[in-house]
N, CA, C and O of each residue as an XYZ file, in Angstrom:
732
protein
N     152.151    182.964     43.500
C     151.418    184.157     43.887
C     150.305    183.829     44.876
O     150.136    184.419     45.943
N     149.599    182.873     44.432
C     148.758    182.543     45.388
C     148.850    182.630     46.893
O     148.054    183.215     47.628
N     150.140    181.838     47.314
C     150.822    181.497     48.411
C     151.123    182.582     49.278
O     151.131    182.468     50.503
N     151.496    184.170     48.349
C     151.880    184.929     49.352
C     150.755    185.447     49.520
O     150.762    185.934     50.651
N     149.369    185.690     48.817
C     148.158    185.814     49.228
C     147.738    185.072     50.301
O     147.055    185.780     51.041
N     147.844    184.058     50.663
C     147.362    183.304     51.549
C     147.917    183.891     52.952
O     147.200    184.269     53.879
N     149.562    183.897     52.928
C     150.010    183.977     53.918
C     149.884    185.579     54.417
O     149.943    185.745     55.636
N     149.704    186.839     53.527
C     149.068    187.858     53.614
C     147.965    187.723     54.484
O     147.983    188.171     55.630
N     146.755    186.970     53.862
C     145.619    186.925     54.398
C     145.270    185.925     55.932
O     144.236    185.765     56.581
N     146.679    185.392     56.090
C     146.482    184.596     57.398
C     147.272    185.561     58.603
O     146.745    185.543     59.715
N     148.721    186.538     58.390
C     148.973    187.825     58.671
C     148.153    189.106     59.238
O     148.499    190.021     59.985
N     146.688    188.750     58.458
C     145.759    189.730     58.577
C     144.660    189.955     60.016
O     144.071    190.912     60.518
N     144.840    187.963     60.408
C     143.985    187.917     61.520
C     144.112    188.218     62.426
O     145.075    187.553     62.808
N     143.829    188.798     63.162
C     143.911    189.689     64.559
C     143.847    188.454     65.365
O     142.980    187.610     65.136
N     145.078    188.251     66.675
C     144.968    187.320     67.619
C     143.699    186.348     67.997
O     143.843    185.160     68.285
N     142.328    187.084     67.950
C     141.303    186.515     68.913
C     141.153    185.834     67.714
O     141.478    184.649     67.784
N     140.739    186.242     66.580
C     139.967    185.260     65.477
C     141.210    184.088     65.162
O     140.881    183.142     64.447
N     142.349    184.129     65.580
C     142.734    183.247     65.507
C     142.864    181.976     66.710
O     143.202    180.844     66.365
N     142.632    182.231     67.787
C     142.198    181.318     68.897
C     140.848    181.289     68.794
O     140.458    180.317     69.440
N     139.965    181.853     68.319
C     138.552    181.140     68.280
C     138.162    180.621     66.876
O     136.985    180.498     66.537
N     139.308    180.295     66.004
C     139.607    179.495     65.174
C     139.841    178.638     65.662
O     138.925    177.828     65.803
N     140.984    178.356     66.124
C     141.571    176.858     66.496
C     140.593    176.370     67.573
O     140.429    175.155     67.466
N     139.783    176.999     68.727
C     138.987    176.644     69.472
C     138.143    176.016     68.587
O     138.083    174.797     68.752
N     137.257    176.617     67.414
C     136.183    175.811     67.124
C     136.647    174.409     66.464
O     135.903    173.430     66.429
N     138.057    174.426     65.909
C     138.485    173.054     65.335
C     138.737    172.444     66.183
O     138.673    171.253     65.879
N     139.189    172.711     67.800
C     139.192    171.779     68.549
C     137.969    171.297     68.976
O     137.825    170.075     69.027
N     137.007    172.071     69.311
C     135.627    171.741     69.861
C     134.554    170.058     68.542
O     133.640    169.287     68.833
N     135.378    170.254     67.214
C     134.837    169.563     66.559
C     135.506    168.564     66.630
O     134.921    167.598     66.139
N     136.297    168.387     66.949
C     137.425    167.203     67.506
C     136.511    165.862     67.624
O     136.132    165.708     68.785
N     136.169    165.100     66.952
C     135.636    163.452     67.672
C     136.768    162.625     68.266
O     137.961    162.781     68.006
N     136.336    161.878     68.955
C     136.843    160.860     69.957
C     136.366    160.042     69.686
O     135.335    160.197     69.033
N     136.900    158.414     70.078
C     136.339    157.301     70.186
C     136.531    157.029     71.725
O     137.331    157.465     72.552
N     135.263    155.950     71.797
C     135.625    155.868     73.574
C     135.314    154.250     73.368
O     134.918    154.065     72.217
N     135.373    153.109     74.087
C     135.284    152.210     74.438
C     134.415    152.361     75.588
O     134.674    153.002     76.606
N     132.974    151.475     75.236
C     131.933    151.681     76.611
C     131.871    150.581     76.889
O     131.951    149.591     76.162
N     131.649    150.705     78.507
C     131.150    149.630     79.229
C     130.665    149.597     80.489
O     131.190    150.510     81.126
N     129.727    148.825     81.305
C     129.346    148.482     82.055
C     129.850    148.072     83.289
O     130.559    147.067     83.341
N     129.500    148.901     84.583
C     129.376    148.195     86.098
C     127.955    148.060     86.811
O     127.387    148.924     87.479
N     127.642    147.143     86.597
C     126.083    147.156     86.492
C     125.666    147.631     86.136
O     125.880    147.591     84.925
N     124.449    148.791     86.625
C     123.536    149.093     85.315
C     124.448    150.616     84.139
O     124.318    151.013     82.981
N     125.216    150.945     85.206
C     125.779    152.033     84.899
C     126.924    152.076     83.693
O     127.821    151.259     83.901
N     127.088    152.866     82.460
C     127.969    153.265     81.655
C     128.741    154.051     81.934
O     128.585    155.070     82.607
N     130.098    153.458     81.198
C     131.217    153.996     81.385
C     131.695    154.207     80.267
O     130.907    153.901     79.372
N     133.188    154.821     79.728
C     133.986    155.240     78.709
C     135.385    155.152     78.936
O     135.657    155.538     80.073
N     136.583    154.712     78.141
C     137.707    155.102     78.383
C     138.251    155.711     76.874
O     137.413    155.598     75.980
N     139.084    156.115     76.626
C     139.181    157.037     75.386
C     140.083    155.898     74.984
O     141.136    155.496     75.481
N     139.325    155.456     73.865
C     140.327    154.367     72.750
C     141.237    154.217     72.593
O     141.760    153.108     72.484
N     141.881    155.469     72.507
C     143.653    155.542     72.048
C     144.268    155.258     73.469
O     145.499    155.265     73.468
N     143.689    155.018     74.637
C     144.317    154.534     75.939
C     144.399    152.848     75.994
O     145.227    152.258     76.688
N     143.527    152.262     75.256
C     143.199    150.883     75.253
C     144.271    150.044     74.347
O     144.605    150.202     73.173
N     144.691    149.076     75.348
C     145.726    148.587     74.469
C     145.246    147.051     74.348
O     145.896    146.460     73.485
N     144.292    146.264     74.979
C     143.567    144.879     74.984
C     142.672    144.930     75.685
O     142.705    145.556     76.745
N     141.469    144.165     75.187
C     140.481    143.731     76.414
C     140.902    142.000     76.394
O     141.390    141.310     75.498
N     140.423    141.629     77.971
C     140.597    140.362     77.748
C     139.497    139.806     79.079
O     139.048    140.535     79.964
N     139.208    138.150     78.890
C     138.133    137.961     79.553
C     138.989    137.607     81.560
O     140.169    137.539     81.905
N     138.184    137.526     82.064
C     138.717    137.221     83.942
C     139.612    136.190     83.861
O     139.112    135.166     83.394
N     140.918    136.105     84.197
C     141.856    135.089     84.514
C     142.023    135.423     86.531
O     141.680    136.299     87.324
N     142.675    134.246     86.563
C     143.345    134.453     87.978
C     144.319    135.376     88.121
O     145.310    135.454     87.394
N     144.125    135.919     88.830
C     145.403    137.355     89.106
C     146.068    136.869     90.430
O     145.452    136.085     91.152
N     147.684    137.450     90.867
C     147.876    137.135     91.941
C     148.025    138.291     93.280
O     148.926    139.116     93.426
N     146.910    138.063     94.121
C     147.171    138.725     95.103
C     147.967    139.815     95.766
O     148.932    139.126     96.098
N     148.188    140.746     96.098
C     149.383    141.375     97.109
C     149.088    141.909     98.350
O     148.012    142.492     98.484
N     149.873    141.812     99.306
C     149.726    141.948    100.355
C     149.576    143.903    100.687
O     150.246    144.574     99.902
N     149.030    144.445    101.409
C     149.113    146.179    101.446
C     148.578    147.014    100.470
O     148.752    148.228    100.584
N     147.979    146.579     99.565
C     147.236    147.328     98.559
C     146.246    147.754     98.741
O     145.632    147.213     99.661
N     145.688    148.664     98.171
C     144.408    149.719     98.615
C     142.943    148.384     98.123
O     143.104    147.618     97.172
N     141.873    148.382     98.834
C     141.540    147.336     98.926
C     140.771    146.952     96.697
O     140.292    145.925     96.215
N     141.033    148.293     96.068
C     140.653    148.224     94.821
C     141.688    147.627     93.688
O     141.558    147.504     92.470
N     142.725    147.321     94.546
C     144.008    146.655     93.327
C     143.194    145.610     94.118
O     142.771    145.636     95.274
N     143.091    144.567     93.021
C     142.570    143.070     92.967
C     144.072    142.500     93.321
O     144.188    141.642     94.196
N     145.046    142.929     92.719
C     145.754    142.115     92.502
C     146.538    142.135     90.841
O     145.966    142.752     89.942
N     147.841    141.422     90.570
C     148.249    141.882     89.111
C     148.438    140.332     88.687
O     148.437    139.252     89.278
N     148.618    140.831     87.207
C     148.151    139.615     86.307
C     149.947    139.802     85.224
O     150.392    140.892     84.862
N     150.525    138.636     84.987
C     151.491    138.550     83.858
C     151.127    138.586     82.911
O     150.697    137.578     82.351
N     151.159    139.958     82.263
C     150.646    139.722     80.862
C     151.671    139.978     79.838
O     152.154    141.097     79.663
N     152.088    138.660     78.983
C     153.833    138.218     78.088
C     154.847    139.122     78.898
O     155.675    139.893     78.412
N     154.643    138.905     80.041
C     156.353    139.022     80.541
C     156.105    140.778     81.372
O     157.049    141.498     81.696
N     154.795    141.093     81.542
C     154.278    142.578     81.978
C     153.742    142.418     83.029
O     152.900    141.526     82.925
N     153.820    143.027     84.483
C     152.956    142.668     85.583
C     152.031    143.666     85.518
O     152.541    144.780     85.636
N     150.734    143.658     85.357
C     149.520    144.569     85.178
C     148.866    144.253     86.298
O     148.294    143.187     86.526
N     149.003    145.727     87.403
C     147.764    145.925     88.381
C     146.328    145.780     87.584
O     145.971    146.298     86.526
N     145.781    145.075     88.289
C     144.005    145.035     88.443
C     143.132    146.434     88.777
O     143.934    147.176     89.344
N     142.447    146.791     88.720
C     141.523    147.620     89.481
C     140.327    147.211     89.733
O     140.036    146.414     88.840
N     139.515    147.316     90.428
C     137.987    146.432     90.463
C     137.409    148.314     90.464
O     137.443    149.092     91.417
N     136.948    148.560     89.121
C     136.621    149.972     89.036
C     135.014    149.995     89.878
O     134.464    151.083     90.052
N     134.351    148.688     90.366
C     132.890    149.240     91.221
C     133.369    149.316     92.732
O     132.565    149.796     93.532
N     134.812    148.816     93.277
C     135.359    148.862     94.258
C     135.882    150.395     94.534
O     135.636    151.026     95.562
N     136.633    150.859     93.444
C     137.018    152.079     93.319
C     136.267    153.140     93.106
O     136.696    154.289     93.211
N     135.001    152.816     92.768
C     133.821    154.077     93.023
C     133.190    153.795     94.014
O     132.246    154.583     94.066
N     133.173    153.292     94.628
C     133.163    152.966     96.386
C     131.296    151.861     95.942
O     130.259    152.478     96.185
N     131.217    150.997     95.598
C     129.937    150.323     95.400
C     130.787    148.631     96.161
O     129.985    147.766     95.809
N     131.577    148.136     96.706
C     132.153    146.914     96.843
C     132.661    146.309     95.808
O     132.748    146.623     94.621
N     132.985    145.400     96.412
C     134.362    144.598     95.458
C     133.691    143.874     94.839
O     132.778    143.205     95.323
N     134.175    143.887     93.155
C     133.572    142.936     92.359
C     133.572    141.263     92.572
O     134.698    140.862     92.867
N     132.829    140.487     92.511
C     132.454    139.238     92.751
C     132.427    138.425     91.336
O     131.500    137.778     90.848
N     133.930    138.701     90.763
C     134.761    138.562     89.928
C     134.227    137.085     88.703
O     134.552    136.043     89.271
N     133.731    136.847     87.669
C     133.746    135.375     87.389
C     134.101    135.415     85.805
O     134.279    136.570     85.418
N     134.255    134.359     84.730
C     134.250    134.537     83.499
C     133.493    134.827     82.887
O     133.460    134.405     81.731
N     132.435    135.766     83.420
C     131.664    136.265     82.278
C     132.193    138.138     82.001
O     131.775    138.969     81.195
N     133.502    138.243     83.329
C     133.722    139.727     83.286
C     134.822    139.828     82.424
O     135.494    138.951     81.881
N     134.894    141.139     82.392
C     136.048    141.395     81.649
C     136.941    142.299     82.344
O     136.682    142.862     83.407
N     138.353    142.431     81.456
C     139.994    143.542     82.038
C     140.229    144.261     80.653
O     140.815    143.835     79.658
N     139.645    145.394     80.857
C     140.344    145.937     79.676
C     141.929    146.590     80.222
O     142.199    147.284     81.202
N     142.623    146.143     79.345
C     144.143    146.917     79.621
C     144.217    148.277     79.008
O     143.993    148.355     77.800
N     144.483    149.284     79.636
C     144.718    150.611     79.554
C     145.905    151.330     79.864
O     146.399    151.283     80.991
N     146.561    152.219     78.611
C     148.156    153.004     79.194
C     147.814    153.980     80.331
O     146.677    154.435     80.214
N     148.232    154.250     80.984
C     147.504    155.451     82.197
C     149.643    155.912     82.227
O     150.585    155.354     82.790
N     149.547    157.224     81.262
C     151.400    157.460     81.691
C     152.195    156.449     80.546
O     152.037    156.256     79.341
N     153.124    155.918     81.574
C     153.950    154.576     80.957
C     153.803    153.593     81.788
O     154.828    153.001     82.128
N     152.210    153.058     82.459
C     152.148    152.221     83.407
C     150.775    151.674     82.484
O     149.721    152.288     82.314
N     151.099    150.524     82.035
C     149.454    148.995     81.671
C     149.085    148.947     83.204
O     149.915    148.743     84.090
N     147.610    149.179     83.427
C     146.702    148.925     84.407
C     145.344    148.136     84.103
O     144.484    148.972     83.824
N     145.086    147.482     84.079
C     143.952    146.447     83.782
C     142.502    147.033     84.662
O     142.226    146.953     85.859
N     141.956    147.470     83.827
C     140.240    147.951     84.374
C     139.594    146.667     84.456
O     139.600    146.075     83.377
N     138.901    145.902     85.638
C     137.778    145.144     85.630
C     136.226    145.872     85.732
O     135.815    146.392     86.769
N     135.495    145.809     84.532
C     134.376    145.691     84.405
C     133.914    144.509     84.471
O     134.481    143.417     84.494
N     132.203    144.984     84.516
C     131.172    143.843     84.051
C     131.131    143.208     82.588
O     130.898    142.005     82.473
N     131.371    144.066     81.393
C     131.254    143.877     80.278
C     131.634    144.849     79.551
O     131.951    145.904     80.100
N     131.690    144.709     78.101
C     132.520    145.738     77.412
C     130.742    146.064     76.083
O     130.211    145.268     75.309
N     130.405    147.438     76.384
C     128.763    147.553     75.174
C     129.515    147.942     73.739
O     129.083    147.381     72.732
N     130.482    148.760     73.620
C     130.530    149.329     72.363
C     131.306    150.186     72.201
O     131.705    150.862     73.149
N     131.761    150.394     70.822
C     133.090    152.096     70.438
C     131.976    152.855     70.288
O     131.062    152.474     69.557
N     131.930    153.909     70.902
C     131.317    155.281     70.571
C     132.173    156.310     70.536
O     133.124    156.582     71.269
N     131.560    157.052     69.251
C     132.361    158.301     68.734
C     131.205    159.592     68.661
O     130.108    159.703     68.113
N     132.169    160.622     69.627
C     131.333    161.781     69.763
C     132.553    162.687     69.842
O     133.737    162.392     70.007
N     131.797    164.189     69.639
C     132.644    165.866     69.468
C     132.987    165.637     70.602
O     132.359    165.004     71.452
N     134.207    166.234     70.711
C     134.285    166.671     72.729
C     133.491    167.546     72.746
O     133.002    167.416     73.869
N     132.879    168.577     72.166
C     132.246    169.245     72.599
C     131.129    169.180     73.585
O     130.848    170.017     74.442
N     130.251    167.494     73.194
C     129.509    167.001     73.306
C     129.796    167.088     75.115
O     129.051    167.664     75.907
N     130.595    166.625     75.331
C     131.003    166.380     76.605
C     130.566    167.496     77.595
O     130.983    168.654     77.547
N     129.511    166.919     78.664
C     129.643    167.927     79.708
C     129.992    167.682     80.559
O     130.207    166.497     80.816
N     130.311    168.987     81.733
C     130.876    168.605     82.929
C     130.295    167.996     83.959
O     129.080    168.142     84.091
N     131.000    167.227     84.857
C     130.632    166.149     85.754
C     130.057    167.230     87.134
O     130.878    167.684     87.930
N     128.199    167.611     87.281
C     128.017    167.939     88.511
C     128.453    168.077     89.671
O     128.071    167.039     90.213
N     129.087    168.757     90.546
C     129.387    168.826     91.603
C     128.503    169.345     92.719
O     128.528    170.490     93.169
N     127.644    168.260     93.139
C     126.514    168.828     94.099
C     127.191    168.337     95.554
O     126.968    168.856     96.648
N     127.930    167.389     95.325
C     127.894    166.248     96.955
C     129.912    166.014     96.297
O     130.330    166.343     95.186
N     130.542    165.521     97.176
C     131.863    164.908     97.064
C     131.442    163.418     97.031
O     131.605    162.731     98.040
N     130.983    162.972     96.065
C     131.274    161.562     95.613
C     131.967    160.994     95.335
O     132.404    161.476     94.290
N     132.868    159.492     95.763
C     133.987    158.935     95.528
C     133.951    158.900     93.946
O     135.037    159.222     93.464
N     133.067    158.618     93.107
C     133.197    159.039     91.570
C     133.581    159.777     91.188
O     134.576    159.633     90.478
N     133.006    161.086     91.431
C     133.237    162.985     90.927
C     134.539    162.755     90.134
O     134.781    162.524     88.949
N     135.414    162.933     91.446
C     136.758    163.021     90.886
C     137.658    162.150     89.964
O     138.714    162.601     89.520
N     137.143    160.671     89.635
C     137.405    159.748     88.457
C     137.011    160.589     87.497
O     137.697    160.712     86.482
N     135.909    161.255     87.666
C     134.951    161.020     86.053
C     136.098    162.557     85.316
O     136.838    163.241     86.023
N     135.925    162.718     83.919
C     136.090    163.549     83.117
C     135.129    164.210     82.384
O     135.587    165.011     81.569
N     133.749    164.093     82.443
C     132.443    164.339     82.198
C     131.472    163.479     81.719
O     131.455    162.332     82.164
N     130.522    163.882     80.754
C     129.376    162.793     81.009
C     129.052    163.332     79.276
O     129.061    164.482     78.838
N     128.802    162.144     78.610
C     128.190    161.990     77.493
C     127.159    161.488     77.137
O     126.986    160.318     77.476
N     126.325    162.022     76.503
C     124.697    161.230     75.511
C     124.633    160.736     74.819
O     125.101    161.286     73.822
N     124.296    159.907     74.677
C     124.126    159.013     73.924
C     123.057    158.584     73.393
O     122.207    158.586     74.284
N     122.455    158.076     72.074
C     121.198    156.783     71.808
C     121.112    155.827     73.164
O     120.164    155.558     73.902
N     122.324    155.481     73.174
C     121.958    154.207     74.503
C     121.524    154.659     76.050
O     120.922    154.005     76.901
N     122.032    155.970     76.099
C     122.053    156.106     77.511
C     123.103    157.784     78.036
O     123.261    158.748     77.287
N     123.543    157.688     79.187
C     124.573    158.310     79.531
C     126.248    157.470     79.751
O     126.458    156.417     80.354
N     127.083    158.206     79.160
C     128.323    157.334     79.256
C     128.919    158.471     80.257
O     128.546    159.638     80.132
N     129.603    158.192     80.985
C     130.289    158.351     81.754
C     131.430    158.603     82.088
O     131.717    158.106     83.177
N     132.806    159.592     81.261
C     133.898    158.963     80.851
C     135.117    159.540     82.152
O     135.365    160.603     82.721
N     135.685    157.998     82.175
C     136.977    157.589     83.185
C     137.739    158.985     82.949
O     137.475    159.321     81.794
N     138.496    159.852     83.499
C     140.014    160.140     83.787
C     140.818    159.602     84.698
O     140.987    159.734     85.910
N     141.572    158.553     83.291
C     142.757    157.554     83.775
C     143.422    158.358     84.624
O     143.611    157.988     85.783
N     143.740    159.215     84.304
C     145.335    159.255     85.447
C     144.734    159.924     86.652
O     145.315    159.595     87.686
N     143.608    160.880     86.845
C     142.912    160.582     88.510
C     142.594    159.037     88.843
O     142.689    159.005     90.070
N     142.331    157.993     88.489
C     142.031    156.773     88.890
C     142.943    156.895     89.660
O     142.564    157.264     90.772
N     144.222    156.714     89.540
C     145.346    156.647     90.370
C     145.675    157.448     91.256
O     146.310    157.059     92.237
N     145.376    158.500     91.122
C     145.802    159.684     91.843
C     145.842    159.695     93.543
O     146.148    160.656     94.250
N     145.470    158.432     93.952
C     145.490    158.519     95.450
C     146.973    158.222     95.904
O     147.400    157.141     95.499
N     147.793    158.941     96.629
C     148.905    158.436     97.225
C     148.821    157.715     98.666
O     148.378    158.189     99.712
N     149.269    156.669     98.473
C     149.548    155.549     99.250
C     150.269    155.805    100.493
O     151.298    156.458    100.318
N     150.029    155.489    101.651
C     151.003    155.761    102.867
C     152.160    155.467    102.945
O     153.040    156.282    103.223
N     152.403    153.936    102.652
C     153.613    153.384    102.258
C     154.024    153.633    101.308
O     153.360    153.385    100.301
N     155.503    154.330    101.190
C     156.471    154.584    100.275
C     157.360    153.526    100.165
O     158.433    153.626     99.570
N     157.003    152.610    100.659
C     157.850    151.303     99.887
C     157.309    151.138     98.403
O     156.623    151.951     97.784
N     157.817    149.784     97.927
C     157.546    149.764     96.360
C     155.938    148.960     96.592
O     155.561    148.112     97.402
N     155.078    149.860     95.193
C     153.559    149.620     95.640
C     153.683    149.461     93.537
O     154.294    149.731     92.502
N     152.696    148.900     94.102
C     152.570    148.398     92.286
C     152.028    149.320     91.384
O     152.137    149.343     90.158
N     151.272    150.277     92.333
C     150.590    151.235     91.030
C     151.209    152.346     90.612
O     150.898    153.041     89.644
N     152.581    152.581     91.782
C     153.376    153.294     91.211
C     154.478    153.453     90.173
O     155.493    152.778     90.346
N     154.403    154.323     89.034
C     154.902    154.442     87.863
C     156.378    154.205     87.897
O     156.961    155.027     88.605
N     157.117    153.342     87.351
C     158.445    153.474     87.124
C     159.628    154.252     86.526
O     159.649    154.719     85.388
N     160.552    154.328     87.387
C     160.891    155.495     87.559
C     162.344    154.976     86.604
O     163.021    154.006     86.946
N     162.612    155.725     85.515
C     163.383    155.939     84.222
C     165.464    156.231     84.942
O     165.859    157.053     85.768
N     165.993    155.532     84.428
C     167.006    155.575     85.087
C     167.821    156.660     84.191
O     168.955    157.007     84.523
């Protein structure tokens, strides 16, 4: 009996109260983010994208790449593009040594290796929390970012992986950051 009470009383809600239902359960939604550093500045990538961090190895070179692929790294039998993410927010190319780090990130069905400076901490916040990324000026950032979070420590900053990529390449030959294509 209960049951058909329930489902009576869920029958009863008029469309809106039921999308500003599910809105407020989404709005309470927490996230974890993985923060870190390009100099002084904080960053974020959303946890469930992170598949390893690991410290600076030698990567190998490629010839025609946008000047922010470093270069890709074998990781067990995986070729993972680089990114030098202070290159890619237009600040110059990182000046790479073992004190930095690559976090590996899914972006799609493509491992892409983020080089930061350092990796600060998991932080967990509402999305709600999240605001939107200012648009005063067209900054090579703007369009990375996914908005901006508060923090105790500071402001975090958080990545949208799949704009990172989003630049298409002139050459339509085979380019490394492009996603593989499913036979």
């Amino acid at each position: 009996m209960t049951q058909t009470a329930a489902s009576s009383d869920a029958a009863e809600l008029n469309p809106a109260d039921a999308i500003a239902a599910s809105g407020a359960r989404a709005a309470a939604t927490q996230i974890q983010s993985i923060s870190f550093a390009i100099g002084d500045d904080q960053y974020g990538v959303d946890i469930m994208a992170v598949r390893e961090i690991k410290g600076w190895s030698e990567i190998t070179h490629l010839p025609k790449q946008p000047e922010y692929v470093r270069g890709v790294l074998n990781l067990r039998g995986v070729i993972v593009p680089i990114i030098d993410l202070r290159c890619r927010f237009g600040q110059g190319l990182t000046e790479a040594t073992a004190l930095h780090i690559v976090i590996i990130v899914q972006i799609a069905s493509r491992q892409v290796g983020l080089l930061a400076d350092r990796v600060l901490d998991i932080v967990s916040f509402e999305t709600a929390r999240i605001q939107p990324v200012p648009r005063v000026a067209n900054g090579s950032r703007v369009g990375f970012l996914s908005g901006l979070v508060t923090t105790d420590s500071g402001m975090i900053a958080v990545i949208d992986l799949p704009n990172l990529l989003s630049l298409q390449l002139d050459d339509d030959d085979t380019s490394v950051l492009k996603p593989a294509m499913s036979a």
